[in-house]
């Protein structure tokens, strides 16, 4: 079996990263998912410490100043998101495959700071499918949807920077492909 390493899973907004990751969580419990810190407000049902660490801008900036962030970025021109470093290292030391579910800017930072990391791009079957997934989710205002679609265009253009593309045609198939790629299957 290949040695467990760090895997970055990125892809455009609303491509279904969350759903694919949920499938992996349930079916491949050895995989360790990093919990990011964010300055955005929780959505209904989101739990602090499980989905994100919800922190203030001041707390976030302090974590950066203390060198606690493996990477961080301002996402959708608005809130800060970042990966707390210590827990990732602990999981890697324990020999577990680690997934960071982060944005493109974060993926680029990881490529620089951890050259052995594997970068997986989760792609939608088509642009139309991506738009309908974002609108269908119904969790963002129209203005926020428009902002996220702009981000998505830029993110889609970055596919070639990644080591491998996985198409999210069905959740189960995409999740299995990722699990095999990271040596968890
Ligand atoms: P959402 O607000 O929908 O949960 O996430 C918005 C975006 O932030 C997603 O594209 C997600 O991948 C990205 N994101 C979440 N956590 C992190 C992180 O720790 N670092 C970076 N760079 N992006 C993140």
PDB file of C-alpha atoms and ligand atoms in Angstrom:
ATOM      1  CA  UNK A   1       0.000   0.000   0.000  1.00  0.00           C
ATOM      2  CA  UNK A   2       1.260   3.475  -0.779  1.00  0.00           C
ATOM      3  CA  UNK A   3       2.257   5.675   2.144  1.00  0.00           C
ATOM      4  CA  UNK A   4      -0.559   7.918   3.357  1.00  0.00           C
ATOM      5  CA  UNK A   5      -0.060  11.517   2.358  1.00  0.00           C
ATOM      6  CA  UNK A   6      -1.879  14.761   2.348  1.00  0.00           C
ATOM      7  CA  UNK A   7      -4.575  15.142  -0.281  1.00  0.00           C
ATOM      8  CA  UNK A   8      -6.159  18.423  -1.277  1.00  0.00           C
ATOM      9  CA  UNK A   9      -9.673  18.121  -2.654  1.00  0.00           C
ATOM     10  CA  UNK A  10     -10.749  21.269  -4.441  1.00  0.00           C
ATOM     11  CA  UNK A  11     -13.269  22.147  -7.097  1.00  0.00           C
ATOM     12  CA  UNK A  12     -15.732  24.861  -8.007  1.00  0.00           C
ATOM     13  CA  UNK A  13     -18.392  26.016  -5.604  1.00  0.00           C
ATOM     14  CA  UNK A  14     -21.431  23.715  -5.420  1.00  0.00           C
ATOM     15  CA  UNK A  15     -19.715  20.881  -7.288  1.00  0.00           C
ATOM     16  CA  UNK A  16     -20.758  18.612  -4.428  1.00  0.00           C
ATOM     17  CA  UNK A  17     -17.537  18.394  -2.457  1.00  0.00           C
ATOM     18  CA  UNK A  18     -19.450  18.271   0.821  1.00  0.00           C
ATOM     19  CA  UNK A  19     -21.637  15.370  -0.283  1.00  0.00           C
ATOM     20  CA  UNK A  20     -18.730  13.387  -1.696  1.00  0.00           C
ATOM     21  CA  UNK A  21     -16.738  13.976   1.503  1.00  0.00           C
ATOM     22  CA  UNK A  22     -19.701  12.871   3.603  1.00  0.00           C
ATOM     23  CA  UNK A  23     -19.815   9.614   1.654  1.00  0.00           C
ATOM     24  CA  UNK A  24     -16.098   9.089   2.241  1.00  0.00           C
ATOM     25  CA  UNK A  25     -16.501   9.850   5.974  1.00  0.00           C
ATOM     26  CA  UNK A  26     -19.225   7.247   6.314  1.00  0.00           C
ATOM     27  CA  UNK A  27     -17.589   4.549   4.238  1.00  0.00           C
ATOM     28  CA  UNK A  28     -13.856   5.024   4.805  1.00  0.00           C
ATOM     29  CA  UNK A  29     -13.526   5.926   8.500  1.00  0.00           C
ATOM     30  CA  UNK A  30      -9.732   5.771   8.415  1.00  0.00           C
ATOM     31  CA  UNK A  31      -9.636   8.939   6.312  1.00  0.00           C
ATOM     32  CA  UNK A  32      -9.096  12.038   8.446  1.00  0.00           C
ATOM     33  CA  UNK A  33     -10.752  15.285   7.353  1.00  0.00           C
ATOM     34  CA  UNK A  34      -9.299  18.563   8.470  1.00  0.00           C
ATOM     35  CA  UNK A  35     -11.770  20.923  10.160  1.00  0.00           C
ATOM     36  CA  UNK A  36     -11.135  24.443   8.868  1.00  0.00           C
ATOM     37  CA  UNK A  37     -11.453  27.706  10.729  1.00  0.00           C
ATOM     38  CA  UNK A  38     -13.702  30.320   9.141  1.00  0.00           C
ATOM     39  CA  UNK A  39     -14.976  33.819   9.835  1.00  0.00           C
ATOM     40  CA  UNK A  40     -18.301  33.191   8.089  1.00  0.00           C
ATOM     41  CA  UNK A  41     -21.521  32.620  10.054  1.00  0.00           C
ATOM     42  CA  UNK A  42     -22.729  29.039  10.544  1.00  0.00           C
ATOM     43  CA  UNK A  43     -25.457  27.795   8.195  1.00  0.00           C
ATOM     44  CA  UNK A  44     -28.458  26.089   9.788  1.00  0.00           C
ATOM     45  CA  UNK A  45     -27.355  22.726  11.138  1.00  0.00           C
ATOM     46  CA  UNK A  46     -23.643  23.465  11.123  1.00  0.00           C
ATOM     47  CA  UNK A  47     -21.852  22.640  14.365  1.00  0.00           C
ATOM     48  CA  UNK A  48     -18.791  24.460  15.693  1.00  0.00           C
ATOM     49  CA  UNK A  49     -15.800  22.116  15.770  1.00  0.00           C
ATOM     50  CA  UNK A  50     -17.455  19.610  13.442  1.00  0.00           C
ATOM     51  CA  UNK A  51     -18.120  21.469  10.203  1.00  0.00           C
ATOM     52  CA  UNK A  52     -15.855  24.409  10.928  1.00  0.00           C
ATOM     53  CA  UNK A  53     -14.322  26.270  13.817  1.00  0.00           C
ATOM     54  CA  UNK A  54     -16.362  29.464  13.644  1.00  0.00           C
ATOM     55  CA  UNK A  55     -14.112  32.286  14.778  1.00  0.00           C
ATOM     56  CA  UNK A  56     -14.064  36.070  14.723  1.00  0.00           C
ATOM     57  CA  UNK A  57     -11.829  38.009  12.334  1.00  0.00           C
ATOM     58  CA  UNK A  58      -9.616  38.908  15.311  1.00  0.00           C
ATOM     59  CA  UNK A  59      -9.252  35.280  16.385  1.00  0.00           C
ATOM     60  CA  UNK A  60      -8.469  34.235  12.829  1.00  0.00           C
ATOM     61  CA  UNK A  61      -5.781  36.876  12.418  1.00  0.00           C
ATOM     62  CA  UNK A  62      -4.255  35.833  15.722  1.00  0.00           C
ATOM     63  CA  UNK A  63      -4.028  32.222  14.497  1.00  0.00           C
ATOM     64  CA  UNK A  64      -2.182  33.450  11.401  1.00  0.00           C
ATOM     65  CA  UNK A  65       0.152  35.599  13.498  1.00  0.00           C
ATOM     66  CA  UNK A  66       0.896  32.603  15.739  1.00  0.00           C
ATOM     67  CA  UNK A  67       1.836  30.471  12.731  1.00  0.00           C
ATOM     68  CA  UNK A  68      -1.048  28.077  13.355  1.00  0.00           C
ATOM     69  CA  UNK A  69      -2.397  28.073   9.782  1.00  0.00           C
ATOM     70  CA  UNK A  70      -1.069  25.602   7.241  1.00  0.00           C
ATOM     71  CA  UNK A  71      -2.765  27.747   4.586  1.00  0.00           C
ATOM     72  CA  UNK A  72      -5.530  30.306   4.498  1.00  0.00           C
ATOM     73  CA  UNK A  73      -7.417  32.414   2.003  1.00  0.00           C
ATOM     74  CA  UNK A  74     -10.149  34.984   1.587  1.00  0.00           C
ATOM     75  CA  UNK A  75     -12.855  33.041  -0.267  1.00  0.00           C
ATOM     76  CA  UNK A  76     -15.549  34.606  -2.481  1.00  0.00           C
ATOM     77  CA  UNK A  77     -13.956  37.995  -1.747  1.00  0.00           C
ATOM     78  CA  UNK A  78     -15.418  37.961   1.706  1.00  0.00           C
ATOM     79  CA  UNK A  79     -14.612  35.609   4.577  1.00  0.00           C
ATOM     80  CA  UNK A  80     -11.360  34.014   5.669  1.00  0.00           C
ATOM     81  CA  UNK A  81     -10.947  30.230   5.712  1.00  0.00           C
ATOM     82  CA  UNK A  82      -7.884  28.342   6.888  1.00  0.00           C
ATOM     83  CA  UNK A  83      -6.463  24.951   7.858  1.00  0.00           C
ATOM     84  CA  UNK A  84      -5.194  24.638  11.440  1.00  0.00           C
ATOM     85  CA  UNK A  85      -1.742  23.087  11.146  1.00  0.00           C
ATOM     86  CA  UNK A  86      -1.290  21.011  14.324  1.00  0.00           C
ATOM     87  CA  UNK A  87      -4.144  18.549  13.872  1.00  0.00           C
ATOM     88  CA  UNK A  88      -3.182  17.808  10.267  1.00  0.00           C
ATOM     89  CA  UNK A  89       0.325  16.921  11.385  1.00  0.00           C
ATOM     90  CA  UNK A  90      -1.018  14.700  14.166  1.00  0.00           C
ATOM     91  CA  UNK A  91      -3.170  12.728  11.730  1.00  0.00           C
ATOM     92  CA  UNK A  92      -0.310  12.333   9.244  1.00  0.00           C
ATOM     93  CA  UNK A  93       1.978  11.170  12.054  1.00  0.00           C
ATOM     94  CA  UNK A  94      -0.675   8.610  13.003  1.00  0.00           C
ATOM     95  CA  UNK A  95      -0.465   7.252   9.452  1.00  0.00           C
ATOM     96  CA  UNK A  96      -3.943   8.268   8.363  1.00  0.00           C
ATOM     97  CA  UNK A  97      -4.776   9.559   4.871  1.00  0.00           C
ATOM     98  CA  UNK A  98      -5.672  13.230   5.297  1.00  0.00           C
ATOM     99  CA  UNK A  99      -8.056  15.248   3.121  1.00  0.00           C
ATOM    100  CA  UNK A 100      -8.169  19.025   3.047  1.00  0.00           C
ATOM    101  CA  UNK A 101     -11.380  20.287   1.459  1.00  0.00           C
ATOM    102  CA  UNK A 102     -10.199  23.766   0.515  1.00  0.00           C
ATOM    103  CA  UNK A 103     -10.357  26.346  -2.239  1.00  0.00           C
ATOM    104  CA  UNK A 104      -7.995  26.916  -5.140  1.00  0.00           C
ATOM    105  CA  UNK A 105      -5.873  29.546  -3.413  1.00  0.00           C
ATOM    106  CA  UNK A 106      -5.346  27.163  -0.506  1.00  0.00           C
ATOM    107  CA  UNK A 107      -4.501  24.322  -2.905  1.00  0.00           C
ATOM    108  CA  UNK A 108      -1.785  26.468  -4.488  1.00  0.00           C
ATOM    109  CA  UNK A 109      -0.301  27.277  -1.089  1.00  0.00           C
ATOM    110  CA  UNK A 110      -0.182  23.578  -0.178  1.00  0.00           C
ATOM    111  CA  UNK A 111       1.503  22.802  -3.494  1.00  0.00           C
ATOM    112  CA  UNK A 112       4.251  25.267  -2.528  1.00  0.00           C
ATOM    113  CA  UNK A 113       4.673  24.311   1.123  1.00  0.00           C
ATOM    114  CA  UNK A 114       4.045  20.552   0.865  1.00  0.00           C
ATOM    115  CA  UNK A 115       5.242  19.421  -2.566  1.00  0.00           C
ATOM    116  CA  UNK A 116       4.401  15.770  -1.835  1.00  0.00           C
ATOM    117  CA  UNK A 117       0.707  16.560  -1.408  1.00  0.00           C
ATOM    118  CA  UNK A 118      -1.676  15.150  -3.993  1.00  0.00           C
ATOM    119  CA  UNK A 119      -4.086  17.637  -5.564  1.00  0.00           C
ATOM    120  CA  UNK A 120      -7.442  16.255  -6.690  1.00  0.00           C
ATOM    121  CA  UNK A 121      -9.841  18.412  -8.706  1.00  0.00           C
ATOM    122  CA  UNK A 122     -13.514  17.527  -8.325  1.00  0.00           C
ATOM    123  CA  UNK A 123     -15.250  18.615 -11.544  1.00  0.00           C
ATOM    124  CA  UNK A 124     -18.959  18.903 -12.393  1.00  0.00           C
ATOM    125  CA  UNK A 125     -20.258  16.865 -15.347  1.00  0.00           C
ATOM    126  CA  UNK A 126     -21.041  20.224 -17.061  1.00  0.00           C
ATOM    127  CA  UNK A 127     -21.372  23.978 -16.414  1.00  0.00           C
ATOM    128  CA  UNK A 128     -25.193  23.800 -16.591  1.00  0.00           C
ATOM    129  CA  UNK A 129     -25.185  21.071 -13.968  1.00  0.00           C
ATOM    130  CA  UNK A 130     -23.037  23.240 -11.702  1.00  0.00           C
ATOM    131  CA  UNK A 131     -25.406  26.213 -12.006  1.00  0.00           C
ATOM    132  CA  UNK A 132     -28.444  24.098 -11.251  1.00  0.00           C
ATOM    133  CA  UNK A 133     -26.729  22.548  -8.214  1.00  0.00           C
ATOM    134  CA  UNK A 134     -25.885  25.974  -6.816  1.00  0.00           C
ATOM    135  CA  UNK A 135     -29.351  27.432  -7.387  1.00  0.00           C
ATOM    136  CA  UNK A 136     -31.061  24.219  -6.256  1.00  0.00           C
ATOM    137  CA  UNK A 137     -29.223  24.226  -2.932  1.00  0.00           C
ATOM    138  CA  UNK A 138     -31.140  27.356  -2.006  1.00  0.00           C
ATOM    139  CA  UNK A 139     -28.874  28.321   0.882  1.00  0.00           C
ATOM    140  CA  UNK A 140     -27.492  31.550  -0.639  1.00  0.00           C
ATOM    141  CA  UNK A 141     -29.098  34.810  -1.668  1.00  0.00           C
ATOM    142  CA  UNK A 142     -29.184  35.675  -5.400  1.00  0.00           C
ATOM    143  CA  UNK A 143     -26.340  38.102  -4.910  1.00  0.00           C
ATOM    144  CA  UNK A 144     -24.287  35.480  -3.118  1.00  0.00           C
ATOM    145  CA  UNK A 145     -25.063  32.916  -5.849  1.00  0.00           C
ATOM    146  CA  UNK A 146     -23.817  35.335  -8.518  1.00  0.00           C
ATOM    147  CA  UNK A 147     -20.646  35.960  -6.524  1.00  0.00           C
ATOM    148  CA  UNK A 148     -20.026  32.231  -6.140  1.00  0.00           C
ATOM    149  CA  UNK A 149     -20.600  31.549  -9.855  1.00  0.00           C
ATOM    150  CA  UNK A 150     -17.945  34.137 -10.688  1.00  0.00           C
ATOM    151  CA  UNK A 151     -15.550  32.320  -8.357  1.00  0.00           C
ATOM    152  CA  UNK A 152     -16.548  29.003  -9.951  1.00  0.00           C
ATOM    153  CA  UNK A 153     -15.536  30.193 -13.447  1.00  0.00           C
ATOM    154  CA  UNK A 154     -12.051  31.025 -12.217  1.00  0.00           C
ATOM    155  CA  UNK A 155     -11.830  27.764 -10.306  1.00  0.00           C
ATOM    156  CA  UNK A 156     -12.852  25.655 -13.326  1.00  0.00           C
ATOM    157  CA  UNK A 157     -10.060  27.184 -15.379  1.00  0.00           C
ATOM    158  CA  UNK A 158      -7.515  25.900 -12.853  1.00  0.00           C
ATOM    159  CA  UNK A 159      -8.225  22.218 -13.403  1.00  0.00           C
ATOM    160  CA  UNK A 160      -4.948  21.709 -15.272  1.00  0.00           C
ATOM    161  CA  UNK A 161      -2.924  22.684 -12.190  1.00  0.00           C
ATOM    162  CA  UNK A 162      -4.144  19.575 -10.399  1.00  0.00           C
ATOM    163  CA  UNK A 163      -2.619  16.102 -10.410  1.00  0.00           C
ATOM    164  CA  UNK A 164      -5.885  14.373 -11.236  1.00  0.00           C
ATOM    165  CA  UNK A 165      -9.512  15.204 -12.058  1.00  0.00           C
ATOM    166  CA  UNK A 166     -12.432  13.250 -10.655  1.00  0.00           C
ATOM    167  CA  UNK A 167     -15.836  13.962 -12.220  1.00  0.00           C
ATOM    168  CA  UNK A 168     -18.692  14.113  -9.712  1.00  0.00           C
ATOM    169  CA  UNK A 169     -21.241  12.340 -11.911  1.00  0.00           C
ATOM    170  CA  UNK A 170     -22.550  10.250  -9.050  1.00  0.00           C
ATOM    171  CA  UNK A 171     -21.501  10.727  -5.444  1.00  0.00           C
ATOM    172  CA  UNK A 172     -20.743   7.073  -4.796  1.00  0.00           C
ATOM    173  CA  UNK A 173     -18.599   6.602  -7.887  1.00  0.00           C
ATOM    174  CA  UNK A 174     -16.625   9.818  -7.337  1.00  0.00           C
ATOM    175  CA  UNK A 175     -16.085   9.007  -3.655  1.00  0.00           C
ATOM    176  CA  UNK A 176     -14.836   5.506  -4.478  1.00  0.00           C
ATOM    177  CA  UNK A 177     -12.417   6.853  -7.060  1.00  0.00           C
ATOM    178  CA  UNK A 178     -11.014   9.313  -4.517  1.00  0.00           C
ATOM    179  CA  UNK A 179     -10.745   6.620  -1.836  1.00  0.00           C
ATOM    180  CA  UNK A 180      -8.753   4.453  -4.243  1.00  0.00           C
ATOM    181  CA  UNK A 181      -6.505   7.351  -5.221  1.00  0.00           C
ATOM    182  CA  UNK A 182      -5.594   8.099  -1.619  1.00  0.00           C
ATOM    183  CA  UNK A 183      -5.085   4.466  -0.652  1.00  0.00           C
ATOM    184  CA  UNK A 184      -8.129   4.273   1.628  1.00  0.00           C
ATOM    185  CA  UNK A 185     -10.148   1.741  -0.383  1.00  0.00           C
TER     186      UNK A 185
HETATM  187  P1  LIG B   1     -18.508  27.254   2.338  1.00  0.00           P
HETATM  188  O1  LIG B   1     -18.682  28.653   2.850  1.00  0.00           O
HETATM  189  O2  LIG B   1     -19.478  26.924   1.247  1.00  0.00           O
HETATM  190  O3  LIG B   1     -18.502  26.213   3.441  1.00  0.00           O
HETATM  191  O4  LIG B   1     -17.057  27.158   1.701  1.00  0.00           O
HETATM  192  C1  LIG B   1     -16.675  28.072   0.757  1.00  0.00           C
HETATM  193  C2  LIG B   1     -15.322  27.673   0.175  1.00  0.00           C
HETATM  194  O5  LIG B   1     -14.299  27.747   1.163  1.00  0.00           O
HETATM  195  C3  LIG B   1     -15.254  26.264  -0.397  1.00  0.00           C
HETATM  196  O6  LIG B   1     -14.748  26.365  -1.726  1.00  0.00           O
HETATM  197  C4  LIG B   1     -14.259  25.573   0.479  1.00  0.00           C
HETATM  198  O7  LIG B   1     -13.504  24.629  -0.245  1.00  0.00           O
HETATM  199  C5  LIG B   1     -13.392  26.697   0.945  1.00  0.00           C
HETATM  200  N1  LIG B   1     -12.690  26.373   2.180  1.00  0.00           N
HETATM  201  C6  LIG B   1     -13.194  25.742   3.262  1.00  0.00           C
HETATM  202  N2  LIG B   1     -12.255  25.598   4.202  1.00  0.00           N
HETATM  203  C7  LIG B   1     -11.114  26.133   3.697  1.00  0.00           C
HETATM  204  C8  LIG B   1      -9.786  26.277   4.205  1.00  0.00           C
HETATM  205  O8  LIG B   1      -9.439  25.853   5.305  1.00  0.00           O
HETATM  206  N3  LIG B   1      -8.897  26.898   3.400  1.00  0.00           N
HETATM  207  C9  LIG B   1      -9.216  27.377   2.173  1.00  0.00           C
HETATM  208  N4  LIG B   1      -8.251  27.950   1.452  1.00  0.00           N
HETATM  209  N5  LIG B   1     -10.452  27.254   1.665  1.00  0.00           N
HETATM  210  C10 LIG B   1     -11.391  26.635   2.414  1.00  0.00           C
END
